[in-house]
mmCIF file of C-alpha atoms and ligand atoms in Angstrom:
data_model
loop_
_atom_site.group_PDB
_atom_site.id
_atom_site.type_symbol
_atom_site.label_atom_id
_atom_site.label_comp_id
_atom_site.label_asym_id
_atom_site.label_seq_id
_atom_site.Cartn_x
_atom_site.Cartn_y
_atom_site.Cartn_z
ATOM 1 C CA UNK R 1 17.272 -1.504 -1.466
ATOM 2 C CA UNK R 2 15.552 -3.769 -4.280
ATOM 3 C CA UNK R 3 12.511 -2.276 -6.156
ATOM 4 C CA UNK R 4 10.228 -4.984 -8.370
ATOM 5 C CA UNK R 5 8.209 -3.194 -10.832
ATOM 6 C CA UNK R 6 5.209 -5.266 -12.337
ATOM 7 C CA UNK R 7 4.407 -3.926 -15.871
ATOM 8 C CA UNK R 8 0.651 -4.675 -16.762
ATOM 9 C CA UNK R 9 -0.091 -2.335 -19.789
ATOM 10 C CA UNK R 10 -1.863 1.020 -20.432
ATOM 11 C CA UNK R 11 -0.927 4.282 -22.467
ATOM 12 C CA UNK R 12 2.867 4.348 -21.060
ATOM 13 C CA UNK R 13 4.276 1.469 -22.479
ATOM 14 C CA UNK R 14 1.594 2.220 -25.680
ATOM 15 C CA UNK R 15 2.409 2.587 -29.347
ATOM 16 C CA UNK R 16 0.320 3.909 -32.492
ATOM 17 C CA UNK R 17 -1.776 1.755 -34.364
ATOM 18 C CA UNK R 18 -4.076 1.808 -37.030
ATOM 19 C CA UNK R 19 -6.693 1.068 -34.706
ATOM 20 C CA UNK R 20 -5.252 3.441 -32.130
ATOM 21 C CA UNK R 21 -2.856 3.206 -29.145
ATOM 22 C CA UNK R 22 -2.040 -0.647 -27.773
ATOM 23 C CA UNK R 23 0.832 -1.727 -25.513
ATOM 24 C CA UNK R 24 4.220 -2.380 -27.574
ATOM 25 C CA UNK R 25 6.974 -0.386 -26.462
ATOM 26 C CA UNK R 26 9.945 -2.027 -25.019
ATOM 27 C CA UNK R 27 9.090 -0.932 -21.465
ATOM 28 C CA UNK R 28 12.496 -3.152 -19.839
ATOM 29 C CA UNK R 29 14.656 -1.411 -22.638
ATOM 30 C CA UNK R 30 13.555 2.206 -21.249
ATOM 31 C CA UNK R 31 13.752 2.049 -17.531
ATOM 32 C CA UNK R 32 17.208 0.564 -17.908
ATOM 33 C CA UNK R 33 18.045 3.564 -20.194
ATOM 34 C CA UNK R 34 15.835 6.073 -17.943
ATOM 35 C CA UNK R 35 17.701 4.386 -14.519
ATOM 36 C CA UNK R 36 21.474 5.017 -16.151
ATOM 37 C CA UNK R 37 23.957 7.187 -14.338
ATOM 38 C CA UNK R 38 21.388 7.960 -11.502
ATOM 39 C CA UNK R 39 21.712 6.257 -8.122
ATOM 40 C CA UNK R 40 19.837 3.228 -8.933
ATOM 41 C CA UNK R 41 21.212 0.515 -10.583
ATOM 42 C CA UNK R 42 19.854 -2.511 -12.936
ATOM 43 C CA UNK R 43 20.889 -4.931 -10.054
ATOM 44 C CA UNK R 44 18.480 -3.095 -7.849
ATOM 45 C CA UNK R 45 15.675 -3.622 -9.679
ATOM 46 C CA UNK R 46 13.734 -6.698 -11.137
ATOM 47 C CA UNK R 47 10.907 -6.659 -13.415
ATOM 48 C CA UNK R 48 8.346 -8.917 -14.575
ATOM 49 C CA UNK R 49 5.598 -8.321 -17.244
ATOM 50 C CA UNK R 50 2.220 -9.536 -17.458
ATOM 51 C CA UNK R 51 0.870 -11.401 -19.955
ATOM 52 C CA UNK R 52 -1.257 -10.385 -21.533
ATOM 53 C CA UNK R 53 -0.427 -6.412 -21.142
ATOM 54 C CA UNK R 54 -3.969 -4.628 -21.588
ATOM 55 C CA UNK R 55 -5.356 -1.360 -21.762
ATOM 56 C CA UNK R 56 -6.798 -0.845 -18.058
ATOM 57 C CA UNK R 57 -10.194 -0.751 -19.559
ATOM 58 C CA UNK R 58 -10.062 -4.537 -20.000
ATOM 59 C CA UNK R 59 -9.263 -4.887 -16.345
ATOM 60 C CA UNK R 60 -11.033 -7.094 -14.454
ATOM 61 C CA UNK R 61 -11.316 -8.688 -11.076
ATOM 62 C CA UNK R 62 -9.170 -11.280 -11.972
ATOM 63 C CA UNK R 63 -6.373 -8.918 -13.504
ATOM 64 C CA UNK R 64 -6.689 -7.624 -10.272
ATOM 65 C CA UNK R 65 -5.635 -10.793 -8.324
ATOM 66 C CA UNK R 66 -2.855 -11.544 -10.985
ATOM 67 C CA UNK R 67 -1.219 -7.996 -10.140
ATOM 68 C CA UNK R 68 -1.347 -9.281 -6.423
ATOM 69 C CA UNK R 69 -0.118 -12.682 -7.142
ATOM 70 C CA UNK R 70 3.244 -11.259 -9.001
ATOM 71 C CA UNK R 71 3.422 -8.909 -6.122
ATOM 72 C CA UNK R 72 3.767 -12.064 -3.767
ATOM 73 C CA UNK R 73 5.736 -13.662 -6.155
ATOM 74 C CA UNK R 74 8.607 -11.277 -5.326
ATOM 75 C CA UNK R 75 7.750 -10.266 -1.554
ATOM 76 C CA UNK R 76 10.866 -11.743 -0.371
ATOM 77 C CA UNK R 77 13.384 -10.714 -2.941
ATOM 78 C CA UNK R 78 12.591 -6.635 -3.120
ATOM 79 C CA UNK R 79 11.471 -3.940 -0.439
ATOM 80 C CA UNK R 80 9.705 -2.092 -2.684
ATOM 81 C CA UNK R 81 7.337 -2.466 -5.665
ATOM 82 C CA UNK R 82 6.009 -0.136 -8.737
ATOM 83 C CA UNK R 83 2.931 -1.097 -10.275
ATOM 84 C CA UNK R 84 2.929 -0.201 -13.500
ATOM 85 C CA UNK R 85 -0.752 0.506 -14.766
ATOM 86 C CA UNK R 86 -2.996 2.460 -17.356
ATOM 87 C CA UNK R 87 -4.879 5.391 -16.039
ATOM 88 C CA UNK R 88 -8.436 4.366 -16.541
ATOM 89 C CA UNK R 89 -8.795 1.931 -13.690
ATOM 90 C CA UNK R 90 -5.705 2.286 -11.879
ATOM 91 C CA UNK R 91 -7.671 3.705 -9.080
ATOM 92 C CA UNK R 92 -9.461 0.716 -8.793
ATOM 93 C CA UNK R 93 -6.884 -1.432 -8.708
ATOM 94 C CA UNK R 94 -5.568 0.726 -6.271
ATOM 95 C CA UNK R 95 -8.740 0.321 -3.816
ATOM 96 C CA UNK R 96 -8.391 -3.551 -4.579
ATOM 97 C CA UNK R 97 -4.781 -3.656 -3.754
ATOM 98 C CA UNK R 98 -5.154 -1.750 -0.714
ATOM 99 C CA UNK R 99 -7.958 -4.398 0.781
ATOM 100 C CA UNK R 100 -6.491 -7.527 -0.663
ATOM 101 C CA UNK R 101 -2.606 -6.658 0.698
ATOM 102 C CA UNK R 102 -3.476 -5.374 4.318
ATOM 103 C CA UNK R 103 -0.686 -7.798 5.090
ATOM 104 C CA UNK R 104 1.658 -7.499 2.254
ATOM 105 C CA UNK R 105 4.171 -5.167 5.096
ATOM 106 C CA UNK R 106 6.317 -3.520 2.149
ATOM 107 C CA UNK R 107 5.307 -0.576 -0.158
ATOM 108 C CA UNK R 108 3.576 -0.977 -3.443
ATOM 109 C CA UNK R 109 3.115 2.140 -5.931
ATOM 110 C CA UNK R 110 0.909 2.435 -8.451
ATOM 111 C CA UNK R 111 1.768 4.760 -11.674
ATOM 112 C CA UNK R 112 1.406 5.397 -15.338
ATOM 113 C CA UNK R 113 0.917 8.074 -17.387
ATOM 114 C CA UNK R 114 -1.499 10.116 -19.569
ATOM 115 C CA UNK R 115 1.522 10.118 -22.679
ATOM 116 C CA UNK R 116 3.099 6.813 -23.793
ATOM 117 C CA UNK R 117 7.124 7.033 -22.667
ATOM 118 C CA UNK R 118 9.467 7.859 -25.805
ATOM 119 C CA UNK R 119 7.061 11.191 -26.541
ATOM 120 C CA UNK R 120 8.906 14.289 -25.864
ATOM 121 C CA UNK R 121 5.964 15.783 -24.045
ATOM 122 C CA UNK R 122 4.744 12.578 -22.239
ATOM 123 C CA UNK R 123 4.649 12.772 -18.349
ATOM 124 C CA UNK R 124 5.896 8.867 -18.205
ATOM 125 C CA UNK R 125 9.593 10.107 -17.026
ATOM 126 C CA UNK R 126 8.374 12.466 -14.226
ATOM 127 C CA UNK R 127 5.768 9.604 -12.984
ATOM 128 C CA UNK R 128 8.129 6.738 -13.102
ATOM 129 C CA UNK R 129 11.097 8.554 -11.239
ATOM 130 C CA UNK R 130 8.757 9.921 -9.035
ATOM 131 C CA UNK R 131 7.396 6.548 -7.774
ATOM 132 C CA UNK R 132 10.982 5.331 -7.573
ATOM 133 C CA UNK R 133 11.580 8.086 -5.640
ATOM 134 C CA UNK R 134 9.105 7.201 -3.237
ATOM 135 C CA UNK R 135 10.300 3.722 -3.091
ATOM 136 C CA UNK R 136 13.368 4.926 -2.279
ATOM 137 C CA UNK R 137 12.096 7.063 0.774
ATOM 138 C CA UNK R 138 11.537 4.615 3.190
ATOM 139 C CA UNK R 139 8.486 6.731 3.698
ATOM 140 C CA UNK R 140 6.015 5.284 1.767
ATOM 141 C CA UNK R 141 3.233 3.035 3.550
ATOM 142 C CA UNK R 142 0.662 0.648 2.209
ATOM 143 C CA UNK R 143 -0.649 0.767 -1.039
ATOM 144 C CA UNK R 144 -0.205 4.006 -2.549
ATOM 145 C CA UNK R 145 -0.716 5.997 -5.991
ATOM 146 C CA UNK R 146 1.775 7.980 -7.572
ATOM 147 C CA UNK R 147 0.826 10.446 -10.219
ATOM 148 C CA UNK R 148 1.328 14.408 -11.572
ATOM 149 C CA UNK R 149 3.815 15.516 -8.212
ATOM 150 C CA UNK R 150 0.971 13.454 -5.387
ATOM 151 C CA UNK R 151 1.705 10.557 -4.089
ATOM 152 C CA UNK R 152 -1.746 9.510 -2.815
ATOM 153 C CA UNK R 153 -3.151 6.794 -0.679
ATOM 154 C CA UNK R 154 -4.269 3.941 -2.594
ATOM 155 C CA UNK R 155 -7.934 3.310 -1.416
ATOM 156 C CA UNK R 156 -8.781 7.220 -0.975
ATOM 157 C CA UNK R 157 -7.918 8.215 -5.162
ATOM 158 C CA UNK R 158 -10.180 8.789 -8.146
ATOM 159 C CA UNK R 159 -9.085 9.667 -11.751
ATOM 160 C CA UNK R 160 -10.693 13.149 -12.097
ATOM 161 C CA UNK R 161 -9.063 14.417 -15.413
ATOM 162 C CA UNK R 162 -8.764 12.570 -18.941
ATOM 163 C CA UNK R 163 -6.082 15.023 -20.249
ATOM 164 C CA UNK R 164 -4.108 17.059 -17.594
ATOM 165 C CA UNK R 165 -1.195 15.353 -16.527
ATOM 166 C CA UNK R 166 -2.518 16.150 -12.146
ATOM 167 C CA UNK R 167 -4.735 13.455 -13.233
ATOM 168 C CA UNK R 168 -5.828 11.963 -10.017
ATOM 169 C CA UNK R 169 -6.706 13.468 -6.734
ATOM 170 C CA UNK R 170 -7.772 12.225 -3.579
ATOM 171 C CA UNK R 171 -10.863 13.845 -2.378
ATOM 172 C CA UNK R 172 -11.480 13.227 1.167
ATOM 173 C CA UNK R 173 -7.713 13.130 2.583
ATOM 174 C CA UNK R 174 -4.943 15.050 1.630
ATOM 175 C CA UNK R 175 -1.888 13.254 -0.278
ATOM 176 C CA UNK R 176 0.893 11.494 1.657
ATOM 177 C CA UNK R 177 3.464 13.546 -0.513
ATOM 178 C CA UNK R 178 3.670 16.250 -2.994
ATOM 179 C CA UNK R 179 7.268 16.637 -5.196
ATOM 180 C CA UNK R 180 9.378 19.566 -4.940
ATOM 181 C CA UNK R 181 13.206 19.842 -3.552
ATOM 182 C CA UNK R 182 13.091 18.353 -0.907
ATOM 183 C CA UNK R 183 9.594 16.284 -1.757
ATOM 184 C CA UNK R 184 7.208 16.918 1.304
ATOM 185 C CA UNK R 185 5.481 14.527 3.482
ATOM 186 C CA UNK R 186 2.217 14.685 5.393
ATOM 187 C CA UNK R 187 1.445 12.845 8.546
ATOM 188 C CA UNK R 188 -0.907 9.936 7.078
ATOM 189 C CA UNK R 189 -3.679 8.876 9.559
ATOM 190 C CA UNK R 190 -5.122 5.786 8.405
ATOM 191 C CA UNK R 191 -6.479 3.113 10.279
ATOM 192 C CA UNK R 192 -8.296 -0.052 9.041
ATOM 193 C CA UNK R 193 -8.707 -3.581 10.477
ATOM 194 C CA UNK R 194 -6.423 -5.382 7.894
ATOM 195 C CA UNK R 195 -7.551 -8.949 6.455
ATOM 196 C CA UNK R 196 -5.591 -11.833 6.911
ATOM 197 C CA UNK R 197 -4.963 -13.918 4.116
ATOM 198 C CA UNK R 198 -7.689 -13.112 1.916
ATOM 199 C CA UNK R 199 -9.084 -15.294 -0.906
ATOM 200 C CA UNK R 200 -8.726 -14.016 -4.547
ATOM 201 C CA UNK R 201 -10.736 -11.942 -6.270
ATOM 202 C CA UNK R 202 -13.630 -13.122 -8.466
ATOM 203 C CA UNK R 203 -15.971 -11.490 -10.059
ATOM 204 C CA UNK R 204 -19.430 -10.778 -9.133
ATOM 205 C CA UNK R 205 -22.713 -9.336 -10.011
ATOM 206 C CA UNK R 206 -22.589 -6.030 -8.684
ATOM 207 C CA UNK R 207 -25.165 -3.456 -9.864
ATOM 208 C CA UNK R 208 -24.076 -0.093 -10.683
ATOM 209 C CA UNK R 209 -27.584 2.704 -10.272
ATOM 210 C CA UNK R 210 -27.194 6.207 -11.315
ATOM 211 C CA UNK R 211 -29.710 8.839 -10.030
ATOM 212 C CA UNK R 212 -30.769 11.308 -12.841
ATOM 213 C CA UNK R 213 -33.458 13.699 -12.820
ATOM 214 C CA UNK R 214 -36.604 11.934 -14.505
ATOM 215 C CA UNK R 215 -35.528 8.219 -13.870
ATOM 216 C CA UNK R 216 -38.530 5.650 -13.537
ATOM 217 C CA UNK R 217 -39.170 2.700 -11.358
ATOM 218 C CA UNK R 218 -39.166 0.250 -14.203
ATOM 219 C CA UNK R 219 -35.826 1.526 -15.647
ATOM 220 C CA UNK R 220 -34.314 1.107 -12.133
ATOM 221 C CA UNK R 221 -36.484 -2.393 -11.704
ATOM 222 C CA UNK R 222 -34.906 -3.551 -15.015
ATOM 223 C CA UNK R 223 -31.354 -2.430 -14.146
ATOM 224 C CA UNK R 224 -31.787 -4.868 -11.217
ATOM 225 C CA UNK R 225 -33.185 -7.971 -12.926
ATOM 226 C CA UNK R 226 -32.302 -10.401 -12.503
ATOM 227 C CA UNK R 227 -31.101 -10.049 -8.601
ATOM 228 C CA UNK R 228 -27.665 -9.156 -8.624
ATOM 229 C CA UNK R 229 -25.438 -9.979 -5.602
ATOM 230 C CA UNK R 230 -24.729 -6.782 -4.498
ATOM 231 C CA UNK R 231 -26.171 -2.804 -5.647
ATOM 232 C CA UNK R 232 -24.252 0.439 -5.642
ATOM 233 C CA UNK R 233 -26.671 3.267 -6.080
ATOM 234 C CA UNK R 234 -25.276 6.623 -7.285
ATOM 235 C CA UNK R 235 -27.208 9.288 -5.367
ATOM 236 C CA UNK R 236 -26.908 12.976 -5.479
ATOM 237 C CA UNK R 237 -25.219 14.768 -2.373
ATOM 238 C CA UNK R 238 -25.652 13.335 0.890
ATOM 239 C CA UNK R 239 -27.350 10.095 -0.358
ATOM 240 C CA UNK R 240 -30.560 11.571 -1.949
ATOM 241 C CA UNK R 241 -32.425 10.262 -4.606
ATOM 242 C CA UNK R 242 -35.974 11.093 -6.543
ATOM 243 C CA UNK R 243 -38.460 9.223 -3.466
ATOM 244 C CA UNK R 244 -41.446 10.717 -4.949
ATOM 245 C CA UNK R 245 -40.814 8.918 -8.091
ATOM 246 C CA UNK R 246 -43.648 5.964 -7.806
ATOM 247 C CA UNK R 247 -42.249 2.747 -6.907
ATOM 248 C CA UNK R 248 -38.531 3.609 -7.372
ATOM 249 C CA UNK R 249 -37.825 2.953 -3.476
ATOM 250 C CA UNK R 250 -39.705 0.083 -3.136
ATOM 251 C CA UNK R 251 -37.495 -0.975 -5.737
ATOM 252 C CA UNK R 252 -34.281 -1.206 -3.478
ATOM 253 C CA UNK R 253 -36.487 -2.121 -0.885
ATOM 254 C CA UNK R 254 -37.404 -5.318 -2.350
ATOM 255 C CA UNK R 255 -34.201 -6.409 -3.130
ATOM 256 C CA UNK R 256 -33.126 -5.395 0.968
ATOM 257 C CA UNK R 257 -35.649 -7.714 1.737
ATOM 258 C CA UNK R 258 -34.234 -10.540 -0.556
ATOM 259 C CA UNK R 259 -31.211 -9.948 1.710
ATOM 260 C CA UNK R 260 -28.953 -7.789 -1.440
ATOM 261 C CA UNK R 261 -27.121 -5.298 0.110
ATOM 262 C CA UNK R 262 -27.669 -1.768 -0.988
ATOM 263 C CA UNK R 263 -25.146 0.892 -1.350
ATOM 264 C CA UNK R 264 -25.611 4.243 -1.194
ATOM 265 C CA UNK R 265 -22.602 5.758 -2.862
ATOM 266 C CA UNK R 266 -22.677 10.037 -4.106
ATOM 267 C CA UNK R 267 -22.420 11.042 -7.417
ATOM 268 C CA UNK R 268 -19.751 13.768 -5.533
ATOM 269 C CA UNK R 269 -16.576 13.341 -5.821
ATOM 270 C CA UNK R 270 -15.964 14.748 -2.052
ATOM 271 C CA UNK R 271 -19.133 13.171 -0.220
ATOM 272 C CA UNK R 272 -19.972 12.015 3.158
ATOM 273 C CA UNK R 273 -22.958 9.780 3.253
ATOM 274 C CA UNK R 274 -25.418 10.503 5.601
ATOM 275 C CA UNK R 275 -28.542 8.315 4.285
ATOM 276 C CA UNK R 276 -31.879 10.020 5.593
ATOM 277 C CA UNK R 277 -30.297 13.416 6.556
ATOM 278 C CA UNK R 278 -32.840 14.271 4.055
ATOM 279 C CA UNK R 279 -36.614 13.187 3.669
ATOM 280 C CA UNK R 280 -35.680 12.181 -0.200
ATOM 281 C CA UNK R 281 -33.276 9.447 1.803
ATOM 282 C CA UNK R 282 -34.982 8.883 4.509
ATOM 283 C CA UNK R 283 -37.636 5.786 3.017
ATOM 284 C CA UNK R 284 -34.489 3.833 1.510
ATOM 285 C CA UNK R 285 -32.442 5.031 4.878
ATOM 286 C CA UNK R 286 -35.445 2.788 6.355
ATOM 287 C CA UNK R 287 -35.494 0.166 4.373
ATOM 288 C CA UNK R 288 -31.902 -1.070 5.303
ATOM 289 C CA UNK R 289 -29.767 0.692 2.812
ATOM 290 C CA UNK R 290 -25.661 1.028 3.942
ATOM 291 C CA UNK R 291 -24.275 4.727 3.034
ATOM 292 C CA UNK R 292 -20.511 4.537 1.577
ATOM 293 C CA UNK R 293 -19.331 7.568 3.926
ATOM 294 C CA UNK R 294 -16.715 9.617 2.237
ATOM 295 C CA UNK R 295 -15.213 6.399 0.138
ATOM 296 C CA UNK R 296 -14.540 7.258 -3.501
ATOM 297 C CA UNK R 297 -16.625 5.198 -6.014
ATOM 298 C CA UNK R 298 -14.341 3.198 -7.031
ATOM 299 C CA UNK R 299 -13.252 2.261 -3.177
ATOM 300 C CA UNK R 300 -16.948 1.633 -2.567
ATOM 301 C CA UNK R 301 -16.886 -0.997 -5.841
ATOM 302 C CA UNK R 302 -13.560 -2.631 -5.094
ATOM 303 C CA UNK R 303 -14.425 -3.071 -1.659
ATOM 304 C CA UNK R 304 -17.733 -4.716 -2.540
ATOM 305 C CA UNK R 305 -15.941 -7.116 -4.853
ATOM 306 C CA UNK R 306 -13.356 -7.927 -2.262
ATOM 307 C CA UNK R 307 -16.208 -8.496 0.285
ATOM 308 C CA UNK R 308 -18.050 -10.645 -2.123
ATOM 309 C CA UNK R 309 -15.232 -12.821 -3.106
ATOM 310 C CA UNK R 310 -14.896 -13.150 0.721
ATOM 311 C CA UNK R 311 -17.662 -15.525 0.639
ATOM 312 C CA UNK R 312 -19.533 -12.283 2.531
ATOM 313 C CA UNK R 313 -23.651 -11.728 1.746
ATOM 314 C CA UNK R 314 -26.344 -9.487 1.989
ATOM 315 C CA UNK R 315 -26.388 -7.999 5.633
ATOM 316 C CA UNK R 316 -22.816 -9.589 6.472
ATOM 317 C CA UNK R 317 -21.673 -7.754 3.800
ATOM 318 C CA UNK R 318 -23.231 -4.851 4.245
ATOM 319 C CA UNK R 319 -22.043 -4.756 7.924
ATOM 320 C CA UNK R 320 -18.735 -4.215 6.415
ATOM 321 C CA UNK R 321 -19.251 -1.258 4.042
ATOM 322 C CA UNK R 322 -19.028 1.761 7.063
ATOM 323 C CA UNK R 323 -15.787 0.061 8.904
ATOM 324 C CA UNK R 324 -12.286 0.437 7.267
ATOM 325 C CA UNK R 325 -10.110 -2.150 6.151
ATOM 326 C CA UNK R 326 -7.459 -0.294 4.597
ATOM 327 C CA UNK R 327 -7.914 3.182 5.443
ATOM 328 C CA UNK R 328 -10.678 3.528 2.695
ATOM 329 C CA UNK R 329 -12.825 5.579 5.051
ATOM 330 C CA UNK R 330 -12.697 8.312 7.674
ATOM 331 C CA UNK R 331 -15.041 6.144 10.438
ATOM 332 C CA UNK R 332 -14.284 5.451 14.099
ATOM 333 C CA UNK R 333 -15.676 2.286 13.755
ATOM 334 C CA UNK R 334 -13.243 -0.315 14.105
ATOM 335 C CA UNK R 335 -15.365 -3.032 16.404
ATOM 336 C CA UNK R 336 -14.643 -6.110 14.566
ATOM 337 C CA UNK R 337 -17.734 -6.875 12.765
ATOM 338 C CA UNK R 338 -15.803 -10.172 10.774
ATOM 339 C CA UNK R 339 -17.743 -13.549 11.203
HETATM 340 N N1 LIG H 401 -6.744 3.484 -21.821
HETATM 341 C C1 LIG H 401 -5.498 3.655 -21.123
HETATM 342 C C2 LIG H 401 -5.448 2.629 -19.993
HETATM 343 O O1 LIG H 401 -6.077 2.835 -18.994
HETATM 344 C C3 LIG H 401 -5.387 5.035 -20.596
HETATM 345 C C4 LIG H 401 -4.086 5.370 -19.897
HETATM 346 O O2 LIG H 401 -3.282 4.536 -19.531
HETATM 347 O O3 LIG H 401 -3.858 6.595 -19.687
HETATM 348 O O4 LIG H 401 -4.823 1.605 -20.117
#
């Protein structure tokens, strides 16, 4: 059994400055040290690093695609592969993995931690044996997330807690495996229609819209301008937002009719869209807007980018949003709706 682990920053491998915590720490030097006298050995595992390492909150679309392109640099020579990531946007990277590597057929794990490794109270040794241990397994599918005991799926996670070291959780579906002697495994039931050889990601202009009580049409009109490609409005609950506020639908309405897919998305971390279950949905539930069903945020914004950098638009795109590619939703939907 070969493991690759691609290093690509954040707070584990991170050392003190005097302009606060940036990636230093001899990350190669410490798993071989942490790996010592257990059953692994240094043979078993490779390791490349990725220049340059960043904090997560630089991470973009592209560092995205450069995570999957080491990834299928070593396909052939390991069976299983450790992702190693800072917290703030691994779970987006997560939700991009999981639709970019439908096809990938081997295992990939994200961690990190909350505590850079070295730190007598940081939680890097528990996360980075635990994801080995799931490589090990056998039992670990797809693209999944390892952090604080859960190993969760990779398109269903959100980051939930700056601080506590259960810093993830996956809202809508329950984790594929919690630690404990023996670990335990649940069933996983995820279905998705896969993409065949995607092309990269690139980045795109994809609006982000929070709903807050007391927002105006012109603040939402000039969060929109110019057109982006794509919107993702943050709604309360089921997919509400303020409708009596003058002009705020016709807002998203508009853009709809300029053929801009919108995205209803809830501010909830444990949603299930159901645009116009409501009256205060029902006008932008008219107009042509797509609800996110019970995909995280940050499933709902990878999946838009990968669907973008597809060369998908407007209604083609939007199409897409209620069917699962990688598991990302709980839908029985799985016509094909690819053109
Ligand atoms: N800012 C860090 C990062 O995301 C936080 C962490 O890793 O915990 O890279």
């Amino acid at each position: 059994m070969k493991i690759h682990i691609t290093y690509t920053g954040g707070t584990i491998g991170m050392i003190s400055t005097p302009h606060g915590l940036t990636p230093g720490a001899d990350m190669r030097g410490w798993l071989n040290r942490l790996i010592e006298g257990t059953q692994v050995s240094q043979e078993q595992v490779s390791f490349t690093e990725l220049n340059p390492l960043i904090d997560s909150s630089n991470a973009t679309p592209e560092s995205w695609q450069a995570i999957i392109d080491d990834l299928w640099a070593a396909h052939d020579e390991s069976d299983a592969f450790i992702v190693l990531h800072g917290t703030d946007t691994m779970s987006y990277t997560a939700a991009a993995l999981s639709f970019a590597m439908t096809e990938f057929g081997k295992p990939i794990i994200l961690t990190g931690s909350q505590l850079p490794l070295g730190l007598i109270e940081s939680d890097a040794t528990a996360n980075v044996t635990g994801a080995i241990n799931a490589a090990l397994s056998m039992e670990a599918q797809g693209v999944t997330l390892f952090f604080g005991h859960h190993l969760f799926s990779g398109s269903r996670v959100t980051k939930n807690s700056s601080w506590a070291f259960e810093a993830f959780k996956s809202p809508s579906m329950s984790p594929h495996a919690l630690t404990g002697a023996p670990w335990r495994w649940f069933p996983v039931t995820q279905t998705g229609e896969g993409w065949p050889k995607p092309n990269p990601y690139t980045r795109h202009d994809v609006a982000v819209v929070d709903m807050v009580p007391g927002i105006s049409a012109a603040r939402v009109k000039a969060a929109v301008t110019p057109e982006p490609e794509a919107v993702i409005l943050r709604s309360y609950g089921v997919g509400n937002i303020p409708a009596n506020e003058p002009g705020l639908v016709d807002v998203f309405a508009k853009l709809i009719e300029h053929d801009v897919p919108v995205i209803i998305c809830s501010q909830c971390q444990q949603a299930v869209v159901l645009v116009g279950h409501y009256e205060t949905g029902d006008a932008i539930a008219q107009a042509g807007a797509v609800g996110a069903e019970d995909m995280t945020f940050e499933a709902t914004y990878a999946k838009t980018m990968f669907l973008l950098s597809q060369g998908l638009k407007g209604k083609k795109l939007a199409a897409w949003i209620p069917h699962p590619i990688a598991g990302e939703l709980t839908s029985t939907k799985l016509t094909s709706t690819k053109q």
